[in-house]
PDB file of C-alpha atoms in Angstrom:
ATOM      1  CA  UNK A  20       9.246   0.630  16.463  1.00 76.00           C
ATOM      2  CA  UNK A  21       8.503  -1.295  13.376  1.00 86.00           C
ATOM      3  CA  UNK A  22       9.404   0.002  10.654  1.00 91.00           C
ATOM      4  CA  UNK A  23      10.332  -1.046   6.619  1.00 95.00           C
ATOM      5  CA  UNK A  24      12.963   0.995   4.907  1.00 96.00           C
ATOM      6  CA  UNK A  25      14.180   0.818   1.025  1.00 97.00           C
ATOM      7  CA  UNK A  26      17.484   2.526   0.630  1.00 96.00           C
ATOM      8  CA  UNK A  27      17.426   3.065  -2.963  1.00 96.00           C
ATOM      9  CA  UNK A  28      14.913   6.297  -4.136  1.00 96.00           C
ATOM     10  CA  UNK A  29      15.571   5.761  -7.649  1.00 96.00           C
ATOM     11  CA  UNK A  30      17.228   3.050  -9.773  1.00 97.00           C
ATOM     12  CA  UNK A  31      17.929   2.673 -13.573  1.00 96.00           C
ATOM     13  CA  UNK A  32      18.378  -0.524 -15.469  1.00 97.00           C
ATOM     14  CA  UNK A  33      19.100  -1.114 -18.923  1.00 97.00           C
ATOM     15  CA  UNK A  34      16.444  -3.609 -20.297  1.00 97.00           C
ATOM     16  CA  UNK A  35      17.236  -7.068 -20.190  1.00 97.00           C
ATOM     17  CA  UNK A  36      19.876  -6.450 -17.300  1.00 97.00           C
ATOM     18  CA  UNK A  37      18.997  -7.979 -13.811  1.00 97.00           C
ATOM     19  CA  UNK A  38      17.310  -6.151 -10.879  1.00 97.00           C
ATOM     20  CA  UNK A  39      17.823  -6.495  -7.342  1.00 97.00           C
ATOM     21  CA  UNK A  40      15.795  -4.193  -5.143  1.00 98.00           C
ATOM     22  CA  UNK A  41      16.542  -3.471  -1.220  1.00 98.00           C
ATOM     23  CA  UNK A  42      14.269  -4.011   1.321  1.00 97.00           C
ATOM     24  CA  UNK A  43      15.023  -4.139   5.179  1.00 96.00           C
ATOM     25  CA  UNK A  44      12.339  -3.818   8.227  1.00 94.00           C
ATOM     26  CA  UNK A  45      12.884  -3.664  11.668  1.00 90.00           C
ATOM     27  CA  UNK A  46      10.480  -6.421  13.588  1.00 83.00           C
ATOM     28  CA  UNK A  47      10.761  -7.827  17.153  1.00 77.00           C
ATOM     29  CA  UNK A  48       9.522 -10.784  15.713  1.00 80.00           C
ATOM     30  CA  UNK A  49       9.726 -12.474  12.037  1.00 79.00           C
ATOM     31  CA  UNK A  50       7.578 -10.519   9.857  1.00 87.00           C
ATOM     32  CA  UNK A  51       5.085 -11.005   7.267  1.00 91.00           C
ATOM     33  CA  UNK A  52       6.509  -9.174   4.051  1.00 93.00           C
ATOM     34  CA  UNK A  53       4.795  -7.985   0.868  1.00 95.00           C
ATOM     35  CA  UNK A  54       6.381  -6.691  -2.612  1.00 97.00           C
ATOM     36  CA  UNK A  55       3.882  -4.755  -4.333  1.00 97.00           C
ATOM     37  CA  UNK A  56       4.232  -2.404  -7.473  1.00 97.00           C
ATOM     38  CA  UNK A  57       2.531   0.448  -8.695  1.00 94.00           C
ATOM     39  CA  UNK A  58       2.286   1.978 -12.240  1.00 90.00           C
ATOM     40  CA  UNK A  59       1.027   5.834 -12.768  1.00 82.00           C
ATOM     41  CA  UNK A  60      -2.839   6.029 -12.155  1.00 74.00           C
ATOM     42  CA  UNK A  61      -2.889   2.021 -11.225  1.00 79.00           C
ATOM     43  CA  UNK A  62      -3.482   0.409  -7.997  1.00 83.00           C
ATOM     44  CA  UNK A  63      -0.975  -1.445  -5.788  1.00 91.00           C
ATOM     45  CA  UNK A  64      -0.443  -4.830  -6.988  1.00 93.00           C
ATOM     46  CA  UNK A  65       0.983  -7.607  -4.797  1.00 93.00           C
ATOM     47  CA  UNK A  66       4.041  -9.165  -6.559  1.00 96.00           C
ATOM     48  CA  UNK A  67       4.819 -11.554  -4.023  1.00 96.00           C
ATOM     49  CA  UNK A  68       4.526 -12.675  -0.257  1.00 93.00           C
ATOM     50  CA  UNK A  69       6.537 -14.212   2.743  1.00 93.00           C
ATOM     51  CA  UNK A  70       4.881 -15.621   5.745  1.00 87.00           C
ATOM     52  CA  UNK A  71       7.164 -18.319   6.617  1.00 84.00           C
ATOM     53  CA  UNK A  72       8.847 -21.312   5.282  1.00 85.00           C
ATOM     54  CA  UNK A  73      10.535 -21.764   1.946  1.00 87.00           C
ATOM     55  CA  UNK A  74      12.829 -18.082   1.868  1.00 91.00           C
ATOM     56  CA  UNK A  75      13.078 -17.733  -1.353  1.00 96.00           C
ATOM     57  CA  UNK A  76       9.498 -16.549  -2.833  1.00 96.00           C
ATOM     58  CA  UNK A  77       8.438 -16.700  -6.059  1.00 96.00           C
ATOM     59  CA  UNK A  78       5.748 -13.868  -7.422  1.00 97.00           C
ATOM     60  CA  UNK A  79       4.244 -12.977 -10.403  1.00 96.00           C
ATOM     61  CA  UNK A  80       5.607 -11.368 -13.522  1.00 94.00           C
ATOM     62  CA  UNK A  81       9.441 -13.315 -12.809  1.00 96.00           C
ATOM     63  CA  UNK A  82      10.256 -11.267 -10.038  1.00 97.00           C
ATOM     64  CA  UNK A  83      11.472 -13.577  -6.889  1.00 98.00           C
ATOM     65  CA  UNK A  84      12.641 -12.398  -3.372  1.00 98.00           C
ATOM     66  CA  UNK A  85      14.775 -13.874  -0.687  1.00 96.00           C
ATOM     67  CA  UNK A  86      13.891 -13.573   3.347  1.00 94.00           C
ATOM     68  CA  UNK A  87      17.119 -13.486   5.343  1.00 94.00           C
ATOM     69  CA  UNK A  88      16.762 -13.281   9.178  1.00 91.00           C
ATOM     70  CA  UNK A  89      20.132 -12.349   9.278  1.00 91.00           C
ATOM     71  CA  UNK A  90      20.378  -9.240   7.194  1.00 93.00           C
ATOM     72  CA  UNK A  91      16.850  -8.255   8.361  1.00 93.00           C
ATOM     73  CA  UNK A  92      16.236  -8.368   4.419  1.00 95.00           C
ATOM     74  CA  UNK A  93      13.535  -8.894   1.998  1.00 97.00           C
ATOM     75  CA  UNK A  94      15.581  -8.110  -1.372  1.00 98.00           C
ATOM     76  CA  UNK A  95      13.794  -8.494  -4.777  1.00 98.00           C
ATOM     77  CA  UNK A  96      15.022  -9.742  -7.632  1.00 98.00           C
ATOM     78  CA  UNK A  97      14.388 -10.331 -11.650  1.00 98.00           C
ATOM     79  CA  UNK A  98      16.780 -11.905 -13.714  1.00 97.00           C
ATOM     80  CA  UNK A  99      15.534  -9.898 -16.795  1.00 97.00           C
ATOM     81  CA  UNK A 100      14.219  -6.603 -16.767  1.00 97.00           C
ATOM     82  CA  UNK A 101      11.375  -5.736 -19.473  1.00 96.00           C
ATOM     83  CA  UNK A 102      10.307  -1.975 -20.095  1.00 95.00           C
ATOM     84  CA  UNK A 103       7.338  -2.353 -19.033  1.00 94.00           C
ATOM     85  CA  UNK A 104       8.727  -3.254 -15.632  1.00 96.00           C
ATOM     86  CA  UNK A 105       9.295   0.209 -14.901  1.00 96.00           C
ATOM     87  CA  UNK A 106       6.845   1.445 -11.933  1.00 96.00           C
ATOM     88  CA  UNK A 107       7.027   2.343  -8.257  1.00 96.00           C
ATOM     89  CA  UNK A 108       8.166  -0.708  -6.199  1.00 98.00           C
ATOM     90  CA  UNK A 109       7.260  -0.910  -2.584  1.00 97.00           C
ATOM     91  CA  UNK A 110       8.076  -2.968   0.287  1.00 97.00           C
ATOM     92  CA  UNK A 111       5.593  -3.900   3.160  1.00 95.00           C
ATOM     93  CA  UNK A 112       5.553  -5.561   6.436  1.00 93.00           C
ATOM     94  CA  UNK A 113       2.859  -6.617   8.849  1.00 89.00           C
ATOM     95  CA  UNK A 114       3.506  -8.357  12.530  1.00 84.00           C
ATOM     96  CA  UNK A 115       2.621 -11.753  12.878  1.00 72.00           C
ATOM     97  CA  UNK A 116      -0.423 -10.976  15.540  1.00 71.00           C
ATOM     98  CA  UNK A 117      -1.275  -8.053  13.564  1.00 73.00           C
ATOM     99  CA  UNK A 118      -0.689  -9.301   9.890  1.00 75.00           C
ATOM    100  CA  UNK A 119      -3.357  -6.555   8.296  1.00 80.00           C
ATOM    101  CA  UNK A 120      -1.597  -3.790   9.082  1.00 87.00           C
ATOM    102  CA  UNK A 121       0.964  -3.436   6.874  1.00 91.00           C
ATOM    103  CA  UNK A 122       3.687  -0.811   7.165  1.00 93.00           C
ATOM    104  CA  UNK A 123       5.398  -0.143   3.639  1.00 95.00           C
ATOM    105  CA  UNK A 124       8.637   1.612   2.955  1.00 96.00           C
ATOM    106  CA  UNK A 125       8.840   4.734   0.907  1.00 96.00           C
ATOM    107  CA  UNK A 126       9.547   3.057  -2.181  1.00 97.00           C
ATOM    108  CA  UNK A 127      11.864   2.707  -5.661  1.00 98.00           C
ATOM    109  CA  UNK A 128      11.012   3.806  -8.907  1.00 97.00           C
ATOM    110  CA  UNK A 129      12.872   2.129 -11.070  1.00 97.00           C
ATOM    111  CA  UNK A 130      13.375   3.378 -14.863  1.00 97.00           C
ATOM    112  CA  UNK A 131      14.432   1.232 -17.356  1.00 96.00           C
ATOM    113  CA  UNK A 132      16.201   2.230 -20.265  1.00 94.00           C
ATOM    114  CA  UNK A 133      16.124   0.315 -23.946  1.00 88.00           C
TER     115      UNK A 133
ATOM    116  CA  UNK B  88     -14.261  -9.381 -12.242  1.00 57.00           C
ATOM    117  CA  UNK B  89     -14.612  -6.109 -11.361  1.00 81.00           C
ATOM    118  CA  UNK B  90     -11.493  -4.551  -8.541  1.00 92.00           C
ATOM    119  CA  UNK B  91     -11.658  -1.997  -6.051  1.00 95.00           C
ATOM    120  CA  UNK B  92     -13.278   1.321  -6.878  1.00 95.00           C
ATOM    121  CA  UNK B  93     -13.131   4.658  -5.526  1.00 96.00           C
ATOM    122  CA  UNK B  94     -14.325   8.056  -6.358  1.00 96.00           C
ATOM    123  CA  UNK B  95     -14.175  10.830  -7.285  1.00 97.00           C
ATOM    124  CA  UNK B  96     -10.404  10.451  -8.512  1.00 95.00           C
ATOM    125  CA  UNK B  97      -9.462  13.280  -8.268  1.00 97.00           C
ATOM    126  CA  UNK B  98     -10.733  16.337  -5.628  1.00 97.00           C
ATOM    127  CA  UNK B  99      -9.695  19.738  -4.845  1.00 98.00           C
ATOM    128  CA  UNK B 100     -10.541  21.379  -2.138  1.00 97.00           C
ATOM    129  CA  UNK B 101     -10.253  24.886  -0.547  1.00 97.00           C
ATOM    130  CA  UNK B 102      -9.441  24.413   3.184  1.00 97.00           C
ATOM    131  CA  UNK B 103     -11.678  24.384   5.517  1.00 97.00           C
ATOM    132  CA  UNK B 104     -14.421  22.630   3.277  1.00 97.00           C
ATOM    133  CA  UNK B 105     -15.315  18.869   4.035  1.00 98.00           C
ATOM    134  CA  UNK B 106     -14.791  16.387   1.668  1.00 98.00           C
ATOM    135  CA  UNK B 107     -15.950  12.612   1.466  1.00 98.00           C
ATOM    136  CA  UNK B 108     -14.390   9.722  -0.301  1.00 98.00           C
ATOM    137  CA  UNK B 109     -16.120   6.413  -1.696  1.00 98.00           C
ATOM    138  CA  UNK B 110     -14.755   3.275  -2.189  1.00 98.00           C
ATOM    139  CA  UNK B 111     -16.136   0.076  -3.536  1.00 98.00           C
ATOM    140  CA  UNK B 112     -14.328  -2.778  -2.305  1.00 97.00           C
ATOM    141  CA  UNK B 113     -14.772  -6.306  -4.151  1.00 96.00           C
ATOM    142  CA  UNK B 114     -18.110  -8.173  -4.071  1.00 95.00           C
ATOM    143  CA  UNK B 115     -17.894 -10.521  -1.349  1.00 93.00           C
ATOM    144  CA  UNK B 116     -14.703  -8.914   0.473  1.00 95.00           C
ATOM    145  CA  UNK B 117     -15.328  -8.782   4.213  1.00 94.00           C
ATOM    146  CA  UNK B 118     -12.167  -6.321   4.999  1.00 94.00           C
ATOM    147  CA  UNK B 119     -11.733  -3.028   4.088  1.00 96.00           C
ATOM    148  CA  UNK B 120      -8.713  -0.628   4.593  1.00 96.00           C
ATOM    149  CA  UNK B 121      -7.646   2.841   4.018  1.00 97.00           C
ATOM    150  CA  UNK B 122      -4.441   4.151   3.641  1.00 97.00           C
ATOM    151  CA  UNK B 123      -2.639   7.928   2.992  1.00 97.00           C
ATOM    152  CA  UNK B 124      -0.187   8.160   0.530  1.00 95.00           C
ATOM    153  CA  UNK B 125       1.622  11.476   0.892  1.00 95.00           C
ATOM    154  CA  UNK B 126       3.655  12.650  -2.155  1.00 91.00           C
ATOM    155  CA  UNK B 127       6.621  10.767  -3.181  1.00 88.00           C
ATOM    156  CA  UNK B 128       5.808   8.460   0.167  1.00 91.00           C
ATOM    157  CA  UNK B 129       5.121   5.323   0.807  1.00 93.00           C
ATOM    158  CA  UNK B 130       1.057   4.252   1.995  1.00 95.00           C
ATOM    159  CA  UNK B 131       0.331   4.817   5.564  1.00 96.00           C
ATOM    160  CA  UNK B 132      -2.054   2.741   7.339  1.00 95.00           C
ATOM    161  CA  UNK B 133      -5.557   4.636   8.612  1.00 97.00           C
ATOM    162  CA  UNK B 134      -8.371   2.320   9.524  1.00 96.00           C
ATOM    163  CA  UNK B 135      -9.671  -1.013   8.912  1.00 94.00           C
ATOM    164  CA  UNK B 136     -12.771  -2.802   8.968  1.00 95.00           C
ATOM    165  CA  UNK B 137     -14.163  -6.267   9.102  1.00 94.00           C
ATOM    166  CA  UNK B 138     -18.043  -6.709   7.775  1.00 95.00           C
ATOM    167  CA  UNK B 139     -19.391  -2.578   9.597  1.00 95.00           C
ATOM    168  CA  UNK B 140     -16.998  -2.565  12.363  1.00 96.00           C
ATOM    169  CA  UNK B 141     -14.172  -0.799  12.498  1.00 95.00           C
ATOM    170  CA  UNK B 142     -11.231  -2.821  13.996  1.00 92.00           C
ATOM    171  CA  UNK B 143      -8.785  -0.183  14.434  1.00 92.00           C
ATOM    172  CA  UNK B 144      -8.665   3.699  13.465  1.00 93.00           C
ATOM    173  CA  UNK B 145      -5.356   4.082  15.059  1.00 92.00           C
ATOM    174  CA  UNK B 146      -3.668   5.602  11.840  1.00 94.00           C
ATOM    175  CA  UNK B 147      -6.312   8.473  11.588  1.00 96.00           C
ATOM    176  CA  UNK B 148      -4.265  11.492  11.955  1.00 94.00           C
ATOM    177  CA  UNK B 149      -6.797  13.446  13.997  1.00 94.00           C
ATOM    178  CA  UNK B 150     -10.111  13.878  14.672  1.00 95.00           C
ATOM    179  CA  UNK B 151     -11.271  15.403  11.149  1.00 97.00           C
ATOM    180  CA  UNK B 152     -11.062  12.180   9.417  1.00 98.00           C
ATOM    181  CA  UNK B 153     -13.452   9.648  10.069  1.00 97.00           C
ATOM    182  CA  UNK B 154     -14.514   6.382   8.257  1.00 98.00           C
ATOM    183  CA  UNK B 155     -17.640   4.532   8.237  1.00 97.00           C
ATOM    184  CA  UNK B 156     -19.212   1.175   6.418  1.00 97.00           C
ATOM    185  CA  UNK B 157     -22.559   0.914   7.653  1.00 96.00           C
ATOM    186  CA  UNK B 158     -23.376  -1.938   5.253  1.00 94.00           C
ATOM    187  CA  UNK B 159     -20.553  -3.834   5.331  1.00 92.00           C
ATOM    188  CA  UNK B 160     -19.413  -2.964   1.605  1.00 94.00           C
ATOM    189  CA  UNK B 161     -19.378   0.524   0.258  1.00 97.00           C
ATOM    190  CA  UNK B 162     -17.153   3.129   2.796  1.00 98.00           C
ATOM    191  CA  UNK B 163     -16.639   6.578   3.088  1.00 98.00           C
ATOM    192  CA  UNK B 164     -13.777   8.503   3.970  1.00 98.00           C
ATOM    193  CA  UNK B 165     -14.968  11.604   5.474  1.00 98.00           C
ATOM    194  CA  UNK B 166     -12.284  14.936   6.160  1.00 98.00           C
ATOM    195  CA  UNK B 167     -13.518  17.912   7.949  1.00 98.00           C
ATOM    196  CA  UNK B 168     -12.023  21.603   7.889  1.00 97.00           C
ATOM    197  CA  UNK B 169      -9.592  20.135   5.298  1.00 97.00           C
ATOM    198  CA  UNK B 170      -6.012  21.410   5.701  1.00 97.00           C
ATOM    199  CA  UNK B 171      -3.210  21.793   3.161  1.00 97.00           C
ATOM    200  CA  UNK B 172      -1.384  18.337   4.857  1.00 96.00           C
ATOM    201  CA  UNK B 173      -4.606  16.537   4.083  1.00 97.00           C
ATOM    202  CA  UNK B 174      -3.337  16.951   0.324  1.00 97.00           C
ATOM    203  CA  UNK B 175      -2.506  12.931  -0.717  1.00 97.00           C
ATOM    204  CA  UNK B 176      -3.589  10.122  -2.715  1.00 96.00           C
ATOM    205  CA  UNK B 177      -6.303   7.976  -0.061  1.00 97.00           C
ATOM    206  CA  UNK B 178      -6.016   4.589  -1.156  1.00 96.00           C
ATOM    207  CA  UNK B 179      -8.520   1.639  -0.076  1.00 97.00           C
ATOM    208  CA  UNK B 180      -8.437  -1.942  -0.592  1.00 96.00           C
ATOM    209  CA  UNK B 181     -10.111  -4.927   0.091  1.00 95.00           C
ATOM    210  CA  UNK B 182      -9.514  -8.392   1.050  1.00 93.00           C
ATOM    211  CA  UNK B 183     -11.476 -11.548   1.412  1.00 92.00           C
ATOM    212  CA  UNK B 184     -10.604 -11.627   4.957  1.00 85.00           C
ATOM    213  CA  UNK B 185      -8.689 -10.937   7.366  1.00 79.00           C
ATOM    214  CA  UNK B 186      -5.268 -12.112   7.276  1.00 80.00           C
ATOM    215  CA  UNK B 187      -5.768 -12.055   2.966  1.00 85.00           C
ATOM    216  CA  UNK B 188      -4.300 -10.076   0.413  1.00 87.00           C
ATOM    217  CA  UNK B 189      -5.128  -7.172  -0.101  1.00 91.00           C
ATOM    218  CA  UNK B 190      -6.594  -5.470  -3.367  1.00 92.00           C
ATOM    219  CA  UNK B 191      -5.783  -2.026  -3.997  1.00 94.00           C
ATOM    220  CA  UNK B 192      -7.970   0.397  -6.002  1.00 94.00           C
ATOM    221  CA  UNK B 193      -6.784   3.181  -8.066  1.00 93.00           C
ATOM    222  CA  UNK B 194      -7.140   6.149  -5.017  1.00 94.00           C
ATOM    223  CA  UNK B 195      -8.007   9.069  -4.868  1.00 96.00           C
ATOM    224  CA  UNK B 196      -5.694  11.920  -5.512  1.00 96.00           C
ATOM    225  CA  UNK B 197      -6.768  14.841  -2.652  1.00 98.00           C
ATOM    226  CA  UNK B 198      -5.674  19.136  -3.447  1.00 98.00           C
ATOM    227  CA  UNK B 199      -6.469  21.271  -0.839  1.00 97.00           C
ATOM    228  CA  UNK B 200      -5.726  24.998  -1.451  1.00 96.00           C
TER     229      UNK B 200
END
């Protein structure tokens, strides 16, 4: 079955240290794959896509992510973490003949301390 | 310009009582989805629909729920004889199309007692 997981419930950062975030899905095919973030009483927000080509992906706010076929992973990343980075972080994948569904994993939350 | 809207934001419900959910989607966006996003889960797909019709429903959990866009822009989100696992946050967003990104709105955040 597909299916997107994100091992980490919970992560803290100190601010201005770097943040990686895991993401890994389970597709018979290559996957589309989706960061998006959500703040308390906001909407998701798409952070960043990967449909295909170039595997590293660059979103908005700094944050990047990497595609490897070989790890099954979608990892985000920001070198710097601000304060007001901290939110629920969630990973998503679609199949590439059915690219609106989109699965998402349970998500991070990711505090960030001054 | 304005996002994705829904209402009312917040509901509570004694169970058993039917309950509907509105969302706006963008002007101009021709897909619209719903999704359930149990506590301290991630979103789970529902239904979907391009212009009125209703693409898939395959996510509805059973046959209470039902969605409808008659229009092509406003939806509903209908739950009859509302249970206690009916209690999440129903998100919906919009797209420009299919195979676009998709806009989230706030959701709505669903008690039933």
């Amino acid at each position: 079955a597909q299916s997107v997981t994100q091992p980490d419930i919970h992560i803290t950062v100190s601010e201005g240290a770097s943040l990686e975030l895991r993401c890994n899905y389970s597709y018979g095919a290559t996957p589309y794959l989706f960061w998006y973030v959500q703040s308390p009483g906001q909407g998701l927000q798409l952070l960043l896509k990967y449909f295909s080509g170039d595997t590293l992906v660059q979103g908005i706010k700094g944050f990047e992510a990497e595609f490897k076929r070989s790890q099954s992973s979608f990892n985000l990343r920001k070198p710097s973490v601000h304060w007001s980075d901290a939110a629920e972080y969630f990973c998503a994948g679609s199949s590439s003949y059915n690219t609106d569904k989109l699965i998402f994993g349970t998500g991070t939350r990711l505090q960030v301390f001054p | 310009g304005a996002g994705v809207s829904q209402s009312p934001r917040y509901k509570v419900a004694k169970r058993g009582q039917d309950v509907a959910l509105r969302c706006d989607p963008i002007s101009g966006h021709v897909s619209l989805f719903w999704y359930q996003q149990a506590l301290g889960q991630g979103p789970e797909f529902l239904t979907y629909f391009q212009n009125e019709a209703q693409l898939d429903k395959s996510g509805l959990p059973s046959d209470r729920f039902f969605a409808e866009r008659p229009e092509g822009s406003v939806s509903t989100l209908k739950i009859q004889r509302t249970q206690q696992e009916d209690s999440a946050v129903y998100l919906c967003a919009s797209s420009p199309d299919l195979g676009e990104t998709q806009y989230f709105g706030p959701g709505t955040r669903l008690l039933v007692l």
